[in-house]
Every structure is written in C-alpha cells, then in structure tokens.
C-alpha cells in the first residue's frame, strides 16, 4: 500500500506543465502571493516575509518534496507570523489554477494549519494577514495543549528552551502523531563550528530586529539530535538545509514508527 506521507519520487526540478515556464517561475509567483497578505499586517511584516521567503531554502524544499501531504492537519510550533500557513494557502490556489509544477510532490490541498507562537506581536501579524485561513494560538509550547495533527513542523524553534524541556515537547509530539505521522524539525548543527556560530549570531540580531528579547539558546550536535529522535520512536533522515546561507542548518525529516514512545 502507498504511504500517503512519503513523497513520490520526482524528476529534475523543471517541466512545469502550467502557465509558468519553469519551476523557478512558479516558486517566485507563489512566494509573491504568500507575501502579499502581509501588506495588511504592516510594513515590517511584509518586508520580513519577502526577505525570509527569498533567502530561506526550507520553504521551497517542503513544497517541492511534497513533505506536507494533502488533507493533513499541520501543527506549526513557533510559527512566527505564519509564513508557512500563508504559503500552504497559496499553494492550494496555485494547484487549483493548474499551475503547480509537475515535477514537485503532491500539492498540499485541503491542509488545515494551526500555528502556536509565544509572541503576541507575531500572532497579531499572522491573524491580520491570514484571517481565518489558519488558526493561530498565542502561548508557550511548553504549556499549551497540542491539537491532533498528522504533521508537526518546528523550524528554528526548539533551541529557545532548555534541553530537558525540548525533550518533553518532543515526547508530547510523538504521543500525538499517528503511526507514519511526520515531524519536520529544523535545527542548527552545534558540531558545525563556523556555520553554527554564524547562525547563532544572526539569530540574535533577527530576534532583536523583530522586537523580542534575546535569551540563551540550547543546541545539540546533529548525531545527538538523530539519536534522540530515534529514542522517541522516529525514523530520521537529515537533510542539509542552509543552501544560499552561511548557516549550518539541518532539516530532520522524522517519521513516527510503530514502536512509539521515548526509550
Ligand atoms: C526563529 S523564529 C522561526 C519562526 C518560524 N518557524 C519560521 O521559520 O519562519 C522562532 C519562533 O519561535 C518562537 N518561540 C520561541 N520559543 C517559543 C515557545 N516556548 N513557545 C512558542 N513559540 C516559541 C519565537 O517567538 C519565534 O517566533
């Protein structure tokens, strides 16, 4: 039986049987559409969305690889101003118009997104931009109950809380995911010296620019991350996720196994 959470193999990143001449053009159009709602959320929100979606490779990767399957319930923890939710909403529109790149994984149609975010200012921006196209809950991931989900996304978030608390959050995520449910976790690899130091430095600047207080961070080397996720009952694949940036970020694509539970 086909695993609905496993992306189908893809050809080269070309061959868009659509109104766009190439997958790059489709991505640019999608990016612009996902940024547009942030005009109503203020100057900063719009410019931040444009910069982030242009520079950060992870968003295109998630869509191109079909890592968010159709009809899934997505929980985006530490969602910031809701950029992923905006991209997913616009992806659905692109697919409806028959403009989804043929070489990409299945478009994320019918996806429902809940975002959890600690910073009220970001939640306000997300709600103003996206209205009822996604649900945003303001609070701390360590305290809020998590809704049922098939895919849990944490992009550059866990390092803001101490290691033992990270593990408690991971345990709760594993407990809520169905077998074969997916965790998409991006982390900095603390073993990659220069790239990791650069990302820490930029993280502090961006945190300040976004109007937040800079706090200590808690990071682990990649092999430790992989081992820990396996302990929690995930199959794990690590994908470098910093191309075009000086960072040492890795996307951990983790699938809940039948074994379950922390060991
Ligand atoms: C580097 S930003 C990444 C935002 C988003 N995931 C993205 O990739 O665009 C990290 C986000 O996690 C949020 N965050 C940090 N600690 C959190 C916590 N304990 N509970 C909920 N959100 C948290 C921060 O407020 C911030 O918006």
Coordinates of N, CA, C and O and ligand atoms in Angstrom, one line a residue, residues 48 52-53 56 58-59 76-84 116-120 122 137-144 153-161 165 169 186 203 206-207 210 212, ligand 1:
X48 N 9.6 41.6 6.1 CA 10.2 40.4 6.7 C 9.8 39.1 5.9 O 10.6 38.3 5.6
X52 N 12.5 36.7 4.1 CA 12.6 35.3 4.7 C 12.3 34.3 3.6 O 13.1 33.3 3.4
X53 N 11.3 34.5 2.8 CA 10.9 33.5 1.8 C 11.9 33.5 0.6 O 12.1 32.5 -0.1
X56 N 15.5 31.9 2.7 CA 15.5 30.6 3.4 C 15.0 29.4 2.5 O 13.9 29.4 2.0
X58 N 14.2 26.4 3.1 CA 13.4 25.3 3.7 C 12.0 25.4 3.1 O 11.4 24.3 2.9
X59 N 11.4 26.5 2.9 CA 10.0 26.6 2.5 C 9.8 26.0 1.1 O 8.9 25.1 0.9
X76 N 2.1 23.9 13.4 CA 3.4 24.7 13.2 C 3.7 25.3 14.5 O 3.1 26.3 14.9
X77 N 4.7 24.8 15.2 CA 5.0 25.3 16.5 C 6.1 26.3 16.4 O 7.1 26.1 15.8
X78 N 5.9 27.5 17.1 CA 6.8 28.6 16.9 C 6.7 29.1 15.5 O 7.7 29.3 14.8
X79 N 5.5 29.4 15.1 CA 5.1 29.7 13.7 C 5.5 31.1 13.3 O 5.4 31.5 12.1
X80 N 5.9 31.9 14.3 CA 6.2 33.3 13.9 C 5.0 34.0 13.4 O 3.9 33.9 13.9
X81 N 5.1 34.7 12.3 CA 4.0 35.4 11.7 C 3.2 34.6 10.7 O 2.4 35.1 10.0
X82 N 3.4 33.3 10.7 CA 2.6 32.4 10.0 C 2.9 32.2 8.5 O 2.1 31.9 7.7
X83 N 4.2 32.3 8.2 CA 4.6 32.3 6.8 C 4.3 30.9 6.1 O 3.8 30.9 5.0
X84 N 4.5 29.9 6.9 CA 4.2 28.5 6.3 C 2.7 28.4 6.0 O 2.3 27.9 4.9
X116 N 1.2 27.8 16.6 CA 1.4 28.1 18.0 C 2.6 29.1 18.1 O 3.7 28.8 17.5
X117 N 2.4 30.2 18.7 CA 3.5 31.2 18.8 C 3.4 32.0 20.1 O 2.3 32.4 20.5
X118 N 4.6 32.1 20.7 CA 4.6 32.8 22.0 C 4.5 34.3 22.0 O 4.1 34.9 22.9
X119 N 4.9 34.9 20.9 CA 5.0 36.4 20.8 C 3.7 37.0 20.3 O 3.3 36.8 19.1
X120 N 3.0 37.7 21.1 CA 1.7 38.2 20.7 C 1.8 39.1 19.5 O 0.9 39.1 18.6
X122 N 3.7 38.7 16.9 CA 3.7 37.8 15.7 C 2.3 37.2 15.4 O 1.9 37.1 14.3
X137 N -2.7 30.3 17.7 CA -2.8 30.3 19.2 C -1.6 31.0 19.8 O -0.5 30.6 19.5
X138 N -1.8 31.9 20.7 CA -0.7 32.6 21.3 C -0.4 31.9 22.7 O -1.3 31.8 23.5
X139 N 0.8 31.5 22.8 CA 1.2 30.8 24.1 C 2.5 30.1 23.9 O 3.1 30.1 22.9
X140 N 2.9 29.5 25.1 CA 4.2 28.8 25.1 C 4.0 27.3 24.8 O 3.1 26.7 25.4
X141 N 4.8 26.8 23.9 CA 4.7 25.4 23.5 C 4.8 24.4 24.7 O 4.4 23.3 24.7
X142 N 5.5 24.9 25.8 CA 5.7 24.0 26.9 C 4.4 23.9 27.7 O 4.3 23.0 28.5
X143 N 3.5 24.8 27.5 CA 2.3 24.8 28.4 C 1.0 24.6 27.6 O 0.0 24.0 28.2
X144 N 0.9 25.0 26.4 CA -0.3 24.8 25.6 C -0.6 23.3 25.3 O 0.3 22.6 25.0
X153 N 5.5 20.7 12.5 CA 6.6 21.5 12.0 C 7.2 22.4 13.1 O 6.5 23.1 13.8
X154 N 8.5 22.3 13.2 CA 9.3 23.2 14.1 C 10.5 23.7 13.4 O 11.5 22.9 13.2
X155 N 10.4 24.9 12.9 CA 11.5 25.4 12.1 C 12.3 26.4 13.0 O 11.8 27.5 13.3
X156 N 13.5 26.1 13.4 CA 14.3 27.0 14.2 C 13.7 27.5 15.5 O 13.7 28.7 15.8
X157 N 13.1 26.6 16.2 CA 12.3 27.0 17.4 C 12.8 26.3 18.7 O 13.0 27.0 19.7
X158 N 13.1 25.0 18.6 CA 13.4 24.3 19.9 C 14.5 24.8 20.7 O 14.6 24.7 21.9
X159 N 15.5 25.4 20.0 CA 16.7 25.8 20.7 C 16.5 26.9 21.7 O 17.3 27.3 22.5
X160 N 15.3 27.5 21.7 CA 15.0 28.6 22.6 C 14.6 28.1 24.0 O 14.5 28.9 25.0
X161 N 14.4 26.8 24.2 CA 14.1 26.2 25.5 C 15.2 25.2 25.9 O 15.8 24.6 25.0
X165 N 13.5 20.4 28.5 CA 12.1 20.9 28.1 C 11.9 20.6 26.6 O 10.8 20.2 26.2
X169 N 8.8 18.4 25.1 CA 7.9 18.8 23.9 C 8.0 17.7 22.8 O 7.0 17.3 22.3
X186 N 13.6 21.6 12.0 CA 14.9 22.2 11.6 C 15.7 22.7 12.8 O 15.2 23.4 13.7
X203 N 20.8 34.9 14.5 CA 19.6 34.6 15.3 C 19.4 35.7 16.3 O 18.3 36.3 16.5
X206 N 18.3 39.0 14.4 CA 16.9 38.9 13.9 C 15.9 39.0 15.1 O 14.9 39.7 15.0
X207 N 16.3 38.3 16.2 CA 15.4 38.3 17.4 C 15.2 39.8 17.8 O 14.1 40.2 18.1
X210 N 13.1 41.8 15.4 CA 11.7 41.5 15.4 C 11.1 42.0 16.7 O 9.9 41.8 17.0
X212 N 12.0 41.3 19.9 CA 12.0 40.4 21.0 C 13.3 40.4 21.9 O 14.3 40.9 21.4
Ligands
LIG1 C1 13.5 31.9 14.5 S1 11.7 32.1 14.7 C2 11.1 31.0 13.4 C3 9.7 31.3 13.0 C4 9.1 30.3 12.0 N1 9.2 28.9 12.5 C5 9.8 30.5 10.7 O1 10.6 29.6 10.3 O2 9.5 31.5 10.0 C6 11.4 31.2 16.2 C7 10.0 31.4 16.7 O3 9.7 30.5 17.8 C8 9.0 31.2 18.8 N2 9.2 30.6 20.1 C9 10.3 30.5 20.8 N3 10.1 29.9 22.0 C10 8.7 29.5 22.0 C11 7.9 28.9 22.9 N4 8.4 28.5 24.1 N5 6.6 28.7 22.6 C12 6.1 29.1 21.4 N6 6.9 29.8 20.5 C13 8.2 30.0 20.8 C14 9.6 32.6 18.7 O4 8.8 33.6 19.3 C15 9.8 32.8 17.2 O5 8.7 33.4 16.6

